[in-house]
């Protein structure tokens, strides 16, 4: 039987362009699988959903079972969909919002559920939960736009006393290093906070960590497995947007050349992080590894990792023996498995 897979891409997020690149690779890869029909659903920057140029929508009613066609010859009809693959990076796609809509519609989808997506996207909540689970995260402080407006000087003092310079300033909810700065002094801190506040109401300031930037891919639902780790060597002062996507001098070393003990530690912490935020399907967990002292810090989890064919997530699986098309098949299977588990849960309470 042919499976219809709707790939959602683009989106109303600062990472729109990154999503276009990931989705091109995912769509291409899905087309290499047997019995898969791809429905590419492009979400414009202002949030219009388009299938081959015509407006479509998922509605929250679970009896609909697919994409509702709003325009074109078949307007008013429903196109059945078996699995949805959100290839959306950043807010309004990777943060539980789209996942919430798909939950209401009772449609199987690839990746983490509402809570896992929301927590994975929000660096402040993510770090609190990881710390609670005993995972090592960098010291940090955070505040809202309101808090900063009313207590800027106190926060500046707290940063210099507790974190020191340079430090990292990040909007709570974003990715691809959009709005992230490295501040070397209090003037740069203030400018960095103003920049981050353009993207979010909440901002995180973090102690700088030394060490190698190591990433590890995870795949699974109840029994997640970790890939071999890889290393990033950014071509800039840090792995900013330019170093990630615009400058091809950043290097990926796959697998990372770590002592075996540290490789195992990274893999173990990747799985623990995945479980701590109640992730599903897949994720990429990023670390800073201090090789001499053997200290491993968790930086973040990405619940919809970059997915071009040269991205770290698929490359690490390829190096671990799982080529791109089989990886996609596995993700579709995991989505259906999770949807079946959810369907078995009671939604009524009979006394
Ligand atoms: N505490 C830190 N110490 C050192 N480098 C950091 C720190 N936090 C972030 N960076 C650098 O900034 C980059 C982007 O930060 P990150 O938290 O991963 O945000 P994003 O979700 O946008 O990828 C990292 O890949 C790393 O190069
Ligand atoms: Mg990152």
Tab-separated table of N, CA, C and O and ligand atoms in Angstrom, residues 15 120-121 123 126-127 138-139 166-172 174-182 204 206-211 213 215 232 234 237-241 244-245 284 286 288 299-302, ligand 1:
chain	number	residue	atom	x	y	z
A	15	UNK	N	14.191	30.544	11.127
A	15	UNK	CA	14.938	29.458	10.488
A	15	UNK	C	14.242	28.936	9.225
A	15	UNK	O	14.500	27.816	8.784
A	120	UNK	N	12.342	21.166	24.437
A	120	UNK	CA	13.567	21.146	23.639
A	120	UNK	C	13.854	22.502	22.991
A	120	UNK	O	15.001	22.890	22.815
A	121	UNK	N	12.799	23.221	22.659
A	121	UNK	CA	12.976	24.507	21.973
A	121	UNK	C	13.336	25.624	22.950
A	121	UNK	O	14.048	26.558	22.602
A	123	UNK	N	15.304	27.085	25.673
A	123	UNK	CA	16.596	26.798	26.325
A	123	UNK	C	16.530	26.962	27.846
A	123	UNK	O	17.261	26.298	28.572
A	126	UNK	N	14.562	23.859	29.064
A	126	UNK	CA	15.381	22.677	28.772
A	126	UNK	C	16.486	22.533	29.813
A	126	UNK	O	16.694	21.452	30.364
A	127	UNK	N	17.176	23.642	30.110
A	127	UNK	CA	18.317	23.539	31.034
A	127	UNK	C	17.839	23.224	32.445
A	127	UNK	O	18.513	22.505	33.185
A	138	UNK	N	25.723	24.286	31.621
A	138	UNK	CA	26.507	25.466	32.004
A	138	UNK	C	25.729	26.353	32.971
A	138	UNK	O	24.498	26.428	32.908
A	139	UNK	N	26.456	27.044	33.848
A	139	UNK	CA	25.818	28.036	34.719
A	139	UNK	C	25.226	29.142	33.861
A	139	UNK	O	25.814	29.515	32.846
A	166	UNK	N	34.322	36.105	28.416
A	166	UNK	CA	33.126	36.255	27.588
A	166	UNK	C	32.002	35.335	28.068
A	166	UNK	O	32.241	34.307	28.691
A	167	UNK	N	30.770	35.749	27.740
A	167	UNK	CA	29.623	34.906	28.043
A	167	UNK	C	28.756	34.825	26.782
A	167	UNK	O	28.988	35.572	25.822
A	168	UNK	N	27.798	33.905	26.785
A	168	UNK	CA	26.918	33.740	25.623
A	168	UNK	C	25.518	34.236	25.935
A	168	UNK	O	24.977	33.949	27.003
A	169	UNK	N	24.956	34.990	25.012
A	169	UNK	CA	23.615	35.557	25.188
A	169	UNK	C	22.718	34.944	24.113
A	169	UNK	O	23.080	34.950	22.929
A	170	UNK	N	21.577	34.399	24.530
A	170	UNK	CA	20.723	33.679	23.574
A	170	UNK	C	19.247	33.984	23.817
A	170	UNK	O	18.819	34.022	24.978
A	171	UNK	N	18.463	34.148	22.750
A	171	UNK	CA	17.007	34.169	22.947
A	171	UNK	C	16.602	32.779	23.452
A	171	UNK	O	17.207	31.781	23.046
A	172	UNK	N	15.587	32.705	24.343
A	172	UNK	CA	15.214	31.397	24.894
A	172	UNK	C	14.758	30.431	23.808
A	172	UNK	O	15.137	29.263	23.801
A	174	UNK	N	14.895	29.724	20.051
A	174	UNK	CA	15.312	29.825	18.645
A	174	UNK	C	16.346	28.750	18.381
A	174	UNK	O	16.576	27.870	19.200
A	175	UNK	N	16.981	28.828	17.224
A	175	UNK	CA	18.009	27.872	16.879
A	175	UNK	C	18.827	28.433	15.749
A	175	UNK	O	18.649	29.610	15.377
A	176	UNK	N	19.727	27.616	15.203
A	176	UNK	CA	20.604	28.040	14.105
A	176	UNK	C	21.460	29.247	14.484
A	176	UNK	O	21.937	29.970	13.625
A	177	UNK	N	21.619	29.477	15.770
A	177	UNK	CA	22.412	30.607	16.305
A	177	UNK	C	21.801	31.963	15.989
A	177	UNK	O	22.449	32.988	16.177
A	178	UNK	N	20.548	31.998	15.526
A	178	UNK	CA	19.896	33.286	15.260
A	178	UNK	C	19.744	34.029	16.592
A	178	UNK	O	19.226	33.480	17.561
A	179	UNK	N	20.249	35.259	16.655
A	179	UNK	CA	20.138	36.075	17.874
A	179	UNK	C	21.128	35.719	18.968
A	179	UNK	O	21.084	36.290	20.048
A	180	UNK	N	22.039	34.747	18.713
A	180	UNK	CA	23.035	34.350	19.722
A	180	UNK	C	24.295	35.197	19.556
A	180	UNK	O	24.766	35.393	18.439
A	181	UNK	N	24.822	35.736	20.667
A	181	UNK	CA	26.068	36.521	20.607
A	181	UNK	C	27.021	36.082	21.701
A	181	UNK	O	26.602	35.576	22.747
A	182	UNK	N	28.301	36.346	21.433
A	182	UNK	CA	29.329	36.152	22.458
A	182	UNK	C	29.721	37.551	22.918
A	182	UNK	O	30.127	38.376	22.102
A	204	UNK	N	18.592	34.165	27.813
A	204	UNK	CA	19.479	33.363	28.658
A	204	UNK	C	20.897	33.890	28.482
A	204	UNK	O	21.326	34.140	27.351
A	206	UNK	N	24.794	32.792	29.443
A	206	UNK	CA	25.428	31.544	29.857
A	206	UNK	C	26.937	31.704	29.985
A	206	UNK	O	27.565	32.407	29.191
A	207	UNK	N	27.493	31.013	30.953
A	207	UNK	CA	28.954	30.983	31.126
A	207	UNK	C	29.584	30.330	29.908
A	207	UNK	O	29.051	29.360	29.378
A	208	UNK	N	30.714	30.868	29.471
A	208	UNK	CA	31.381	30.246	28.317
A	208	UNK	C	32.025	28.927	28.743
A	208	UNK	O	32.633	28.839	29.799
A	209	UNK	N	31.843	27.918	27.911
A	209	UNK	CA	32.467	26.624	28.178
A	209	UNK	C	33.572	26.390	27.166
A	209	UNK	O	33.417	26.689	25.979
A	210	UNK	N	34.662	25.855	27.673
A	210	UNK	CA	35.744	25.477	26.767
A	210	UNK	C	35.474	24.058	26.321
A	210	UNK	O	34.640	23.381	26.872
A	211	UNK	N	36.213	23.628	25.357
A	211	UNK	CA	36.071	22.223	24.990
A	211	UNK	C	35.637	22.067	23.558
A	211	UNK	O	35.268	23.035	22.889
A	213	UNK	N	33.317	21.016	20.417
A	213	UNK	CA	31.875	20.953	20.153
A	213	UNK	C	31.580	19.594	19.532
A	213	UNK	O	32.016	19.302	18.417
A	215	UNK	N	28.602	16.543	18.706
A	215	UNK	CA	27.164	16.322	18.518
A	215	UNK	C	26.895	14.823	18.369
A	215	UNK	O	27.737	14.089	17.845
A	232	UNK	N	32.385	19.363	15.550
A	232	UNK	CA	32.278	20.563	14.729
A	232	UNK	C	33.512	21.407	14.965
A	232	UNK	O	33.875	21.649	16.120
A	234	UNK	N	34.125	25.095	14.125
A	234	UNK	CA	33.560	26.297	13.493
A	234	UNK	C	34.663	27.155	12.885
A	234	UNK	O	35.779	27.191	13.416
A	237	UNK	N	34.550	32.715	15.405
A	237	UNK	CA	34.818	32.741	16.839
A	237	UNK	C	33.943	31.720	17.570
A	237	UNK	O	34.337	31.116	18.553
A	238	UNK	N	32.722	31.541	17.100
A	238	UNK	CA	31.881	30.429	17.588
A	238	UNK	C	31.029	29.962	16.426
A	238	UNK	O	31.150	30.485	15.308
A	239	UNK	N	30.197	28.960	16.661
A	239	UNK	CA	29.438	28.354	15.569
A	239	UNK	C	28.184	29.205	15.329
A	239	UNK	O	27.076	28.809	15.669
A	240	UNK	N	28.357	30.369	14.739
A	240	UNK	CA	27.237	31.279	14.504
A	240	UNK	C	26.541	30.924	13.176
A	240	UNK	O	26.928	29.981	12.491
A	241	UNK	N	25.514	31.710	12.843
A	241	UNK	CA	24.714	31.396	11.644
A	241	UNK	C	25.595	31.320	10.396
A	241	UNK	O	25.475	30.424	9.567
A	244	UNK	N	27.601	28.239	10.295
A	244	UNK	CA	26.776	27.042	10.072
A	244	UNK	C	26.359	26.897	8.612
A	244	UNK	O	26.373	25.800	8.062
A	245	UNK	N	25.934	28.032	8.017
A	245	UNK	CA	25.252	27.896	6.724
A	245	UNK	C	25.858	28.679	5.570
A	245	UNK	O	25.582	28.367	4.416
A	284	UNK	N	19.027	15.531	17.910
A	284	UNK	CA	20.485	15.633	17.968
A	284	UNK	C	20.833	16.339	19.264
A	284	UNK	O	20.253	17.377	19.574
A	286	UNK	N	23.747	18.148	21.576
A	286	UNK	CA	25.030	18.834	21.374
A	286	UNK	C	25.754	19.042	22.699
A	286	UNK	O	25.124	19.378	23.711
A	288	UNK	N	29.679	20.133	24.882
A	288	UNK	CA	31.056	20.629	24.928
A	288	UNK	C	31.849	19.590	25.710
A	288	UNK	O	31.450	19.216	26.816
A	299	UNK	N	24.967	20.910	25.904
A	299	UNK	CA	24.580	22.266	25.499
A	299	UNK	C	23.093	22.322	25.182
A	299	UNK	O	22.372	23.157	25.703
A	300	UNK	N	22.630	21.420	24.312
A	300	UNK	CA	21.205	21.483	23.962
A	300	UNK	C	20.758	20.226	23.230
A	300	UNK	O	21.569	19.442	22.749
A	301	UNK	N	19.426	20.091	23.155
A	301	UNK	CA	18.832	19.044	22.318
A	301	UNK	C	18.061	19.744	21.202
A	301	UNK	O	17.411	20.768	21.432
A	302	UNK	N	18.166	19.223	19.999
A	302	UNK	CA	17.418	19.753	18.854
A	302	UNK	C	16.424	18.680	18.439
A	302	UNK	O	16.831	17.602	18.000
B	1	LIG	N1	28.196	28.258	26.877
B	1	LIG	C1	28.836	28.259	25.718
B	1	LIG	N2	30.206	28.188	25.668
B	1	LIG	C2	30.857	28.183	24.481
B	1	LIG	N3	30.257	28.276	23.278
B	1	LIG	C3	28.917	28.381	23.253
B	1	LIG	C4	28.147	28.365	24.460
B	1	LIG	N4	26.840	28.455	24.128
B	1	LIG	C5	26.801	28.534	22.789
B	1	LIG	N5	28.041	28.504	22.247
B	1	LIG	C6	28.350	28.602	20.799
B	1	LIG	O1	27.230	29.176	20.142
B	1	LIG	C7	26.636	28.244	19.228
B	1	LIG	C8	25.121	28.396	19.213
B	1	LIG	O2	24.600	28.229	20.526
B	1	LIG	P1	23.438	27.183	20.824
B	1	LIG	O3	23.134	27.235	22.284
B	1	LIG	O4	23.816	25.857	20.295
B	1	LIG	O5	22.216	27.814	20.050
B	1	LIG	P2	21.381	27.307	18.777
B	1	LIG	O6	20.174	26.643	19.334
B	1	LIG	O7	21.036	28.561	18.052
B	1	LIG	O8	22.236	26.357	17.986
B	1	LIG	C9	27.155	26.889	19.699
B	1	LIG	O9	27.189	25.967	18.644
B	1	LIG	C10	28.554	27.244	20.177
B	1	LIG	O10	29.475	27.426	19.087
